[in-house]
Amino acid sequence: MPLYVELKQAALRQYYRRLIWFQRLPMNQRLCYILLAAVLIFGLIIIYRSYQPADSIAIISDTAVRVDFFVMSKCPDARKCELLFAPTLLKLSSIINFTVSFIAYETNSNEITCMHGSNECLGNKQQLCVQSMCSQTTLIKFLQCQSKQMENIPDNGEQCVKELSDNTLKWSDIDTCVKSNKANELFHKSLEKTRSASAKKSCTMHLNGKFWCMHDGTWYGCTEGRDEKSLIKAICSRYNGPNKPIECTTSI
């Protein structure tokens, strides 16, 4: 007789023995066992539903909400996040502190390689230079502009600067930054921040230093939602300061 058949028969014999034992108990004892089992199951359900991982607990403050995107400039998942959430970030720019950091590979000799090639490294540097030299609204618009034609990064950097800066920012300044040691320093600091945040997938989003949502082929860990309205609600609920944008009252 096959082993699995013997095991199945043994399990059935044990089940019927316990069933017969239970049926022979007085009615009041059977009711006690049933009630005890129901209480145990109900308690486990309550504990499960009320449990919140530490990373999902919202930090509420009267200061600007820190919004961090950990991305790769030529990654389709980064494009997904930036194009989807850029309008929200612009609407809430008065109550957020937005930064973009990058995911790449750094060797012991401080050499950096990017998953999508050297052009991605240049695109990362362009975005870091814009971040260091411009307002966050200009940065968000620059990310939005480049992501619309992600396949053209870094060649579309100059055109995006011209479209967004109203001549207040010159492409020559960004290009000089990208080719300088400053861009390398910005890149290394960005990678340090990414490692500190334990962000390994593009695109990973953090609010106030805590994981909020990630897109890596599909959405992961987005317990508060994964659309514009969800991000508005998440940011507004973490901000307890004055002068909330109108979106905070109309979207919650």
XYZ file of C-alpha atoms in Angstrom:
252
model
C 0.000 0.000 0.000
C 1.441 3.437 -0.932
C 2.665 5.575 1.958
C 0.296 8.470 1.238
C -2.690 6.095 1.429
C -1.536 4.816 4.823
C -1.099 8.375 6.090
C -4.543 9.356 4.833
C -6.164 6.364 6.540
C -4.303 7.073 9.786
C -5.483 10.678 9.728
C -9.076 9.595 9.128
C -8.928 7.104 12.014
C -7.621 9.815 14.330
C -10.356 12.201 13.173
C -13.150 9.683 13.810
C -11.756 8.792 17.250
C -11.841 12.459 18.268
C -15.316 12.900 16.782
C -16.658 9.928 18.750
C -14.974 11.236 21.913
C -16.563 14.664 21.394
C -20.023 13.189 20.768
C -19.845 11.197 24.019
C -19.253 14.343 26.080
C -22.188 15.830 28.008
C -23.975 18.607 26.124
C -22.766 21.348 28.487
C -19.113 20.350 27.965
C -19.557 20.283 24.194
C -21.028 23.790 24.287
C -18.078 24.987 26.379
C -15.588 23.622 23.841
C -17.497 25.212 20.941
C -17.680 28.567 22.748
C -13.971 28.456 23.609
C -13.040 27.741 19.986
C -15.268 30.589 18.759
C -13.707 33.051 21.230
C -10.205 31.982 20.177
C -10.952 32.399 16.460
C -12.653 35.767 17.023
C -9.701 36.995 19.092
C -7.213 36.003 16.405
C -9.256 37.880 13.785
C -9.274 41.049 15.917
C -5.514 40.840 16.526
C -4.832 40.289 12.817
C -6.971 43.220 11.700
C -5.615 45.621 14.303
C -1.947 44.813 13.698
C 0.049 47.495 11.884
C 3.700 47.073 10.912
C 5.906 49.839 12.309
C 6.708 51.116 8.815
C 3.034 51.743 8.041
C 2.389 54.025 11.034
C 1.926 57.584 9.773
C 4.049 60.346 11.302
C 1.914 63.485 11.657
C 3.692 66.841 11.860
C 3.141 70.556 11.324
C 6.224 70.674 9.091
C 6.385 69.822 5.400
C 5.838 66.155 4.580
C 8.991 64.512 3.236
C 8.275 62.756 -0.055
C 11.102 60.611 -1.414
C 11.172 58.812 -4.753
C 13.888 56.180 -5.189
C 14.195 55.549 -8.915
C 16.309 54.998 -12.032
C 15.855 57.715 -14.648
C 15.349 55.288 -17.569
C 13.280 52.736 -15.651
C 9.689 52.147 -16.861
C 8.544 51.857 -13.243
C 10.011 55.283 -12.457
C 8.164 56.656 -15.468
C 4.932 55.131 -14.149
C 5.293 56.784 -10.741
C 6.503 60.157 -11.960
C 3.835 60.646 -14.612
C 1.078 59.399 -12.306
C 2.003 61.389 -9.208
C 3.686 64.538 -10.577
C 0.360 66.442 -10.797
C -0.359 65.613 -7.148
C 3.106 66.685 -6.024
C 2.687 70.001 -7.832
C -0.721 70.595 -6.226
C 0.678 69.911 -2.753
C 4.084 71.532 -3.276
C 3.459 74.052 -0.471
C 3.315 71.311 2.191
C 5.877 68.800 0.920
C 9.638 68.505 0.757
C 10.225 66.410 -2.352
C 13.497 64.735 -3.285
C 14.512 62.146 -5.830
C 17.272 59.627 -5.099
C 18.726 56.979 -7.344
C 19.342 53.254 -7.400
C 22.611 52.174 -9.014
C 25.624 49.973 -8.337
C 28.704 51.404 -6.652
C 31.976 49.473 -6.541
C 34.626 49.607 -3.835
C 36.586 51.992 -6.053
C 33.605 54.408 -6.073
C 32.754 53.647 -9.692
C 29.026 53.774 -10.461
C 27.208 51.654 -13.019
C 23.522 51.964 -13.880
C 21.125 49.149 -14.750
C 20.035 50.760 -18.023
C 23.503 51.824 -19.120
C 25.654 54.938 -19.152
C 22.856 57.107 -20.555
C 20.849 56.404 -17.422
C 23.775 57.539 -15.273
C 23.840 60.799 -17.256
C 20.080 61.168 -16.851
C 20.417 60.616 -13.111
C 23.079 63.318 -12.935
C 20.934 65.744 -14.915
C 18.062 65.277 -12.494
C 20.345 65.600 -9.468
C 21.842 68.824 -10.830
C 18.378 70.265 -11.452
C 17.407 69.228 -7.925
C 20.439 70.974 -6.433
C 19.983 74.183 -8.436
C 16.212 74.667 -8.714
C 12.979 74.712 -6.758
C 11.175 71.439 -6.179
C 8.377 72.474 -8.539
C 10.926 72.902 -11.336
C 12.416 69.519 -10.433
C 9.010 67.803 -10.533
C 8.217 69.362 -13.904
C 11.642 68.352 -15.207
C 11.088 64.733 -14.127
C 7.661 64.831 -15.730
C 9.075 66.218 -18.969
C 11.901 63.688 -19.224
C 9.691 60.727 -18.317
C 7.244 61.530 -21.116
C 10.052 60.580 -23.509
C 12.048 58.275 -21.284
C 13.749 56.619 -24.248
C 15.349 59.999 -25.107
C 17.023 60.487 -21.712
C 19.573 62.130 -21.423
C 19.269 63.790 -24.850
C 15.978 65.469 -23.913
C 17.491 67.226 -20.894
C 18.261 70.463 -22.720
C 14.807 70.725 -24.271
C 13.105 70.043 -20.932
C 15.139 72.767 -19.221
C 14.191 75.237 -21.951
C 10.503 74.348 -21.646
C 10.345 74.669 -17.875
C 12.708 77.357 -16.715
C 11.367 80.470 -18.518
C 15.009 81.420 -19.118
C 15.658 81.597 -15.365
C 17.812 78.483 -15.692
C 20.304 77.936 -18.466
C 21.033 74.512 -19.898
C 24.718 75.435 -19.983
C 24.660 75.644 -16.170
C 23.063 72.204 -15.852
C 25.435 70.723 -18.427
C 28.433 72.186 -16.605
C 27.181 70.650 -13.374
C 26.649 67.233 -15.000
C 30.212 67.187 -16.345
C 31.772 68.371 -13.087
C 32.841 66.586 -9.941
C 29.801 68.119 -8.233
C 27.523 65.717 -10.124
C 29.625 62.768 -8.958
C 29.359 63.975 -5.364
C 25.593 64.407 -5.700
C 25.327 60.904 -7.165
C 27.330 59.325 -4.330
C 25.253 61.137 -1.687
C 22.090 60.037 -3.456
C 23.202 56.399 -3.375
C 24.032 56.719 0.324
C 20.518 57.965 0.998
C 19.055 55.101 -1.032
C 21.078 52.538 0.915
C 20.100 54.154 4.214
C 16.432 53.880 3.215
C 16.908 50.220 2.161
C 15.259 51.045 -1.170
C 16.231 48.427 -3.731
C 13.490 48.679 -6.348
C 12.599 51.480 -8.747
C 10.139 53.024 -8.100
C 9.961 53.061 -4.277
C 8.118 55.896 -2.531
C 8.554 56.994 1.086
C 6.559 59.505 3.132
C 8.297 61.010 6.166
C 10.988 58.362 5.929
C 8.540 55.436 5.917
C 7.718 53.116 3.034
C 4.469 54.106 1.312
C 4.240 52.274 -2.001
C 6.341 50.584 -4.680
C 5.929 49.797 -8.372
C 8.107 47.028 -9.782
C 6.190 45.626 -12.724
C 3.076 45.949 -10.575
C 2.116 47.672 -7.323
C 3.402 46.351 -3.982
C 2.721 47.278 -0.366
C 0.371 50.151 -1.204
C -1.838 49.810 1.877
C -3.151 53.385 1.576
C -3.862 53.184 -2.143
C -1.950 53.718 -5.353
C -3.584 56.589 -7.225
C -3.524 60.396 -7.104
C -6.365 60.645 -4.602
C -4.646 58.151 -2.301
C -1.397 60.138 -2.333
C -3.246 63.395 -1.644
C -5.020 61.801 1.307
C -1.786 60.253 2.607
C 0.166 63.522 2.454
C -2.632 65.691 3.845
C -3.233 63.286 6.737
C 0.445 63.598 7.702
C 0.437 67.388 7.645
C -1.007 69.190 10.659
C 0.256 72.672 9.896
C -1.462 75.842 8.659
C -2.556 76.776 5.143
C -3.434 73.350 3.849
C -4.023 73.313 0.077
C -7.635 73.113 -1.024
C -6.982 69.559 -2.256
C -6.663 68.475 1.379
C -10.269 69.417 2.070
C -11.801 68.293 -1.208
C -10.067 64.906 -1.477
C -10.475 63.575 2.070
